[in-house]
Structure formats: structure tokens, C-alpha cells
Coordinates of C-alpha atoms in Angstrom, one line a residue:
X1 CA 162.2 142.2 4.6
X2 CA 160.7 142.7 8.1
X3 CA 159.2 146.1 7.1
X4 CA 157.5 144.7 4.0
X5 CA 156.1 141.8 6.0
X6 CA 154.8 144.2 8.6
X7 CA 152.9 146.3 5.9
X8 CA 151.4 143.2 4.2
X9 CA 148.6 141.2 5.7
X10 CA 148.5 137.4 6.0
X11 CA 147.2 137.1 2.4
X12 CA 149.7 139.6 0.9
X13 CA 147.3 142.6 1.0
X14 CA 147.9 145.8 2.9
X15 CA 147.2 145.7 6.6
X16 CA 144.2 147.6 8.0
X17 CA 146.4 149.7 10.3
X18 CA 148.6 150.8 7.3
X19 CA 145.4 151.7 5.3
X20 CA 144.0 153.7 8.2
X21 CA 147.3 155.6 8.6
X22 CA 147.4 156.5 4.9
X23 CA 143.8 157.6 4.9
X24 CA 144.4 159.8 8.0
X25 CA 147.4 161.4 6.4
X26 CA 145.6 162.1 3.2
X27 CA 142.6 163.5 5.0
X28 CA 144.9 165.9 7.0
X29 CA 146.6 167.1 3.8
X30 CA 143.3 167.7 2.0
X31 CA 141.8 169.7 5.0
X32 CA 145.0 171.7 5.4
X33 CA 145.2 172.7 1.7
X34 CA 141.6 172.9 0.4
X35 CA 139.9 174.2 3.6
X36 CA 142.6 176.7 4.7
X37 CA 140.2 179.6 5.6
X38 CA 137.5 177.3 6.9
X39 CA 139.9 175.9 9.6
X40 CA 140.6 179.4 10.8
X41 CA 137.0 180.0 11.9
X42 CA 136.1 176.7 13.6
X43 CA 133.7 176.7 16.5
X44 CA 132.0 173.8 18.2
X45 CA 128.5 175.3 17.8
X46 CA 126.5 178.3 16.6
X47 CA 126.1 179.8 20.1
X48 CA 129.8 179.9 20.7
X49 CA 130.4 181.6 17.4
X50 CA 127.7 184.2 18.0
X51 CA 129.2 185.1 21.4
X52 CA 132.6 185.5 19.9
X53 CA 131.3 187.5 17.0
X54 CA 129.1 189.9 18.9
X55 CA 132.0 191.1 21.0
X56 CA 132.9 193.5 18.1
X57 CA 136.6 192.5 17.9
X58 CA 136.1 189.2 16.2
X59 CA 137.9 190.2 13.0
X60 CA 141.0 191.4 14.9
X61 CA 141.7 188.5 17.1
X62 CA 143.6 185.2 16.4
X63 CA 143.5 184.2 12.8
X64 CA 139.9 185.3 12.2
X65 CA 141.0 188.3 10.2
X66 CA 141.9 186.0 7.4
X67 CA 138.5 184.3 7.3
X68 CA 136.4 185.0 4.2
X69 CA 133.5 186.4 6.3
X70 CA 135.8 189.1 7.8
X71 CA 137.3 190.0 4.4
X72 CA 133.7 190.5 3.1
X73 CA 132.7 192.7 6.0
X74 CA 135.9 194.8 5.7
X75 CA 135.3 195.3 2.0
X76 CA 131.7 196.4 2.7
X77 CA 133.0 198.8 5.5
X78 CA 135.5 200.4 3.1
X79 CA 132.8 201.1 0.5
X80 CA 130.1 202.2 3.0
X81 CA 132.5 204.7 4.7
X82 CA 134.2 206.2 1.6
X83 CA 133.7 209.9 0.8
X84 CA 130.9 210.8 -1.6
X85 CA 133.4 212.5 -4.0
X86 CA 135.9 209.6 -3.7
X87 CA 133.2 207.2 -4.8
X88 CA 132.4 209.4 -7.8
X89 CA 136.0 209.4 -8.9
X90 CA 136.4 205.6 -8.4
X91 CA 133.2 205.0 -10.4
X92 CA 134.4 207.3 -13.2
X93 CA 137.8 205.6 -13.5
X94 CA 136.1 202.2 -13.5
X95 CA 133.7 202.9 -16.3
X96 CA 136.3 204.8 -18.3
X97 CA 138.4 201.6 -18.3
X98 CA 135.4 199.4 -19.2
X99 CA 134.6 201.6 -22.2
X100 CA 138.2 201.6 -23.2
X101 CA 138.2 197.8 -23.1
X102 CA 135.2 197.7 -25.4
X103 CA 136.7 200.0 -27.9
X104 CA 140.1 198.3 -27.9
X105 CA 138.5 194.9 -28.6
X106 CA 136.6 196.5 -31.5
X107 CA 139.9 197.7 -33.0
X108 CA 141.6 194.3 -32.6
X109 CA 141.0 191.7 -35.4
X110 CA 142.1 188.4 -33.9
X111 CA 140.3 186.6 -31.1
X112 CA 143.4 186.4 -28.9
X113 CA 144.1 190.1 -29.5
X114 CA 140.5 190.9 -28.5
X115 CA 140.9 188.9 -25.3
X116 CA 144.1 190.8 -24.3
X117 CA 142.5 194.2 -25.1
X118 CA 139.6 193.4 -22.9
X119 CA 141.7 192.0 -20.1
X120 CA 144.3 194.8 -19.7
X121 CA 141.9 197.7 -18.9
X122 CA 139.8 195.5 -16.6
X123 CA 142.9 194.3 -14.8
X124 CA 144.0 197.9 -14.4
X125 CA 140.8 199.2 -12.9
X126 CA 140.6 196.3 -10.5
X127 CA 144.2 196.7 -9.3
X128 CA 143.7 200.5 -9.0
X129 CA 140.8 200.1 -6.5
X130 CA 138.1 201.6 -8.7
X131 CA 134.5 200.9 -7.9
X132 CA 132.3 198.8 -10.2
X133 CA 128.6 199.2 -9.3
X134 CA 127.6 195.6 -10.1
X135 CA 130.5 194.2 -8.0
X136 CA 129.6 196.5 -5.1
X137 CA 126.0 195.3 -5.3
X138 CA 127.4 191.9 -4.3
X139 CA 130.0 192.9 -1.8
X140 CA 128.0 195.4 0.3
X141 CA 124.8 193.4 0.7
X142 CA 127.0 190.4 1.4
X143 CA 128.8 192.2 4.2
X144 CA 125.5 193.4 5.6
X145 CA 123.9 190.0 5.5
X146 CA 126.7 188.2 7.3
X147 CA 126.5 190.7 10.2
X148 CA 128.7 193.7 9.2
X149 CA 126.9 195.9 11.7
X150 CA 128.7 194.0 14.5
X151 CA 132.0 195.0 13.0
X152 CA 131.0 198.6 12.3
X153 CA 127.6 200.2 12.7
X154 CA 128.2 202.2 9.5
X155 CA 127.8 199.1 7.4
X156 CA 124.1 199.6 6.6
X157 CA 121.7 200.1 3.6
X158 CA 121.6 203.9 4.0
X159 CA 125.3 204.3 3.8
X160 CA 125.5 201.7 1.0
X161 CA 123.2 203.8 -1.2
X162 CA 124.4 207.3 -0.2
X163 CA 128.2 206.7 -0.1
X164 CA 128.4 204.1 -2.9
X165 CA 125.6 203.1 -5.1
X166 CA 124.5 206.7 -6.0
X167 CA 127.9 208.3 -6.4
X168 CA 129.4 205.3 -8.2
X169 CA 126.5 205.5 -10.7
X170 CA 127.1 209.2 -11.2
X171 CA 130.8 208.5 -11.7
X172 CA 130.1 205.7 -14.2
X173 CA 128.1 208.2 -16.3
X174 CA 130.9 210.8 -16.0
X175 CA 133.6 208.3 -16.9
X176 CA 131.8 207.1 -20.0
X177 CA 131.3 210.7 -21.2
X178 CA 134.9 211.5 -20.7
X179 CA 135.8 208.8 -23.1
X180 CA 132.9 209.3 -25.5
X181 CA 133.0 213.1 -25.9
X182 CA 136.7 213.2 -27.1
X183 CA 136.1 210.4 -29.5
X184 CA 133.1 212.3 -30.8
X185 CA 135.0 215.5 -31.5
X186 CA 137.8 213.5 -33.2
X187 CA 135.5 211.6 -35.5
X188 CA 132.5 213.9 -35.8
X189 CA 133.3 214.9 -39.4
X190 CA 133.3 211.4 -40.6
X191 CA 130.0 210.8 -38.7
X192 CA 128.3 213.7 -40.4
X193 CA 129.6 212.7 -43.8
X194 CA 128.2 209.3 -43.3
X195 CA 124.8 210.8 -42.4
X196 CA 124.9 212.9 -45.6
X197 CA 125.8 209.8 -47.7
X198 CA 123.0 207.8 -46.2
X199 CA 120.5 210.7 -46.7
X200 CA 121.5 211.1 -50.3
X201 CA 121.2 207.4 -51.0
X202 CA 117.8 207.3 -49.4
X203 CA 116.6 210.4 -51.5
X204 CA 117.9 208.8 -54.7
X205 CA 116.1 205.6 -53.9
X206 CA 112.8 207.5 -53.3
X207 CA 113.2 209.3 -56.6
X208 CA 113.6 206.0 -58.5
X209 CA 110.4 204.8 -56.8
X210 CA 108.5 207.9 -57.8
X211 CA 109.7 207.7 -61.4
X212 CA 108.7 204.1 -61.6

């Protein structure tokens, strides 16, 4: 028909205009789907971006709040401004869940069961908003490096250590002990009996060596 002849070139191949139209449509679809956040923070040059960024309200205007750079700075701000005690509690809850994941996978026997036992506590501490020191060592420096001080002057190395790294470390130690100490008291009798058996076996082995 007329439409088919229009799309085909003189030798039966696709016309150049049709190919260009398809390529343009595909390019638009790819950029809209794969570069979603990138399109929300598009500036013609670096100077224009710096002027907009240094105003201090960059992450609250237009669609910039959804940009990855703003998400990173907001995460760093939340961690650099948290109360010292709050960070201790969050660190304790995080490491308690991590230790629980390790012990649950030790109890499980099949590989899929081990995977589930590891995944559940970790998913719980992430969804609960607990603080993991290693994760924070990426988020906070990342927020500082990309210019978090322009969003909030409290995003700095001093607050990172005092309000997060130090208390979260203390909380991690506390959280581990809250899980280890009850386990110790429940199983201490079996532990001491095992020590006695090993000591008796070692003594018997030494006696045999002496007799020989």
C-alpha cells in the first residue's frame, strides 16, 4: 500500500527518514528510563551548576531533591546531626542483628536456609534505620566530598566522628555483648564441660608419652 511504499526506499530498504525517526524514539526512551535522575540535574556548564548549588536551597527547588547528589548529602546530614545517644542505640541494634544473622546461619544446614537466615536480620536492621559503621564510612565522606557544607554547615568531619563514628562503634560493641552474654550464660555449663574433657584428654595423652 501507499504507507508501505513510503517507508521503503527505492531498492526495498528502509528509508533514511524512517531510520532516523526510529533511532530518535529509541534514544528518547533510553534516556528517559536509564538516566532518570541524571536528567533532573542537567546544567549547560559547571559554572551554572556551581552558582545554583552555592545558593543553599539547591536540594529544595525544582526536581533536584530527587537527584542522587542531594540524597547523599541528606543522608550525611541526618547522620552528622543525630544525638550521641541515638547513634549508640542505632549502632547497638545494627550489630545485634548482624550477630544474630551469623548465629542463625550457623544453625541452618542447607545453603538456601543459610541465605534466608542471613538476609532476614540484615533486612530488618536496614529497614529499621540502624547505623552500620562501614556503611556510614561511605555515606558521610561521600556527602562531605560532594559539597554537603553548602546544604548544611554541620556536615563536616568533626561531627562525622563525634556524632556518628565514635558512638556507633560503642553501640556496635554493646550490641554484640547483649547477644553474646545471654548466650554465654545459657551455654556456659556445656562450655566448661568441654574444657574439662579436653584437659583430661590432653593429660591422658601426656601420661602415655611418659610411660612410653
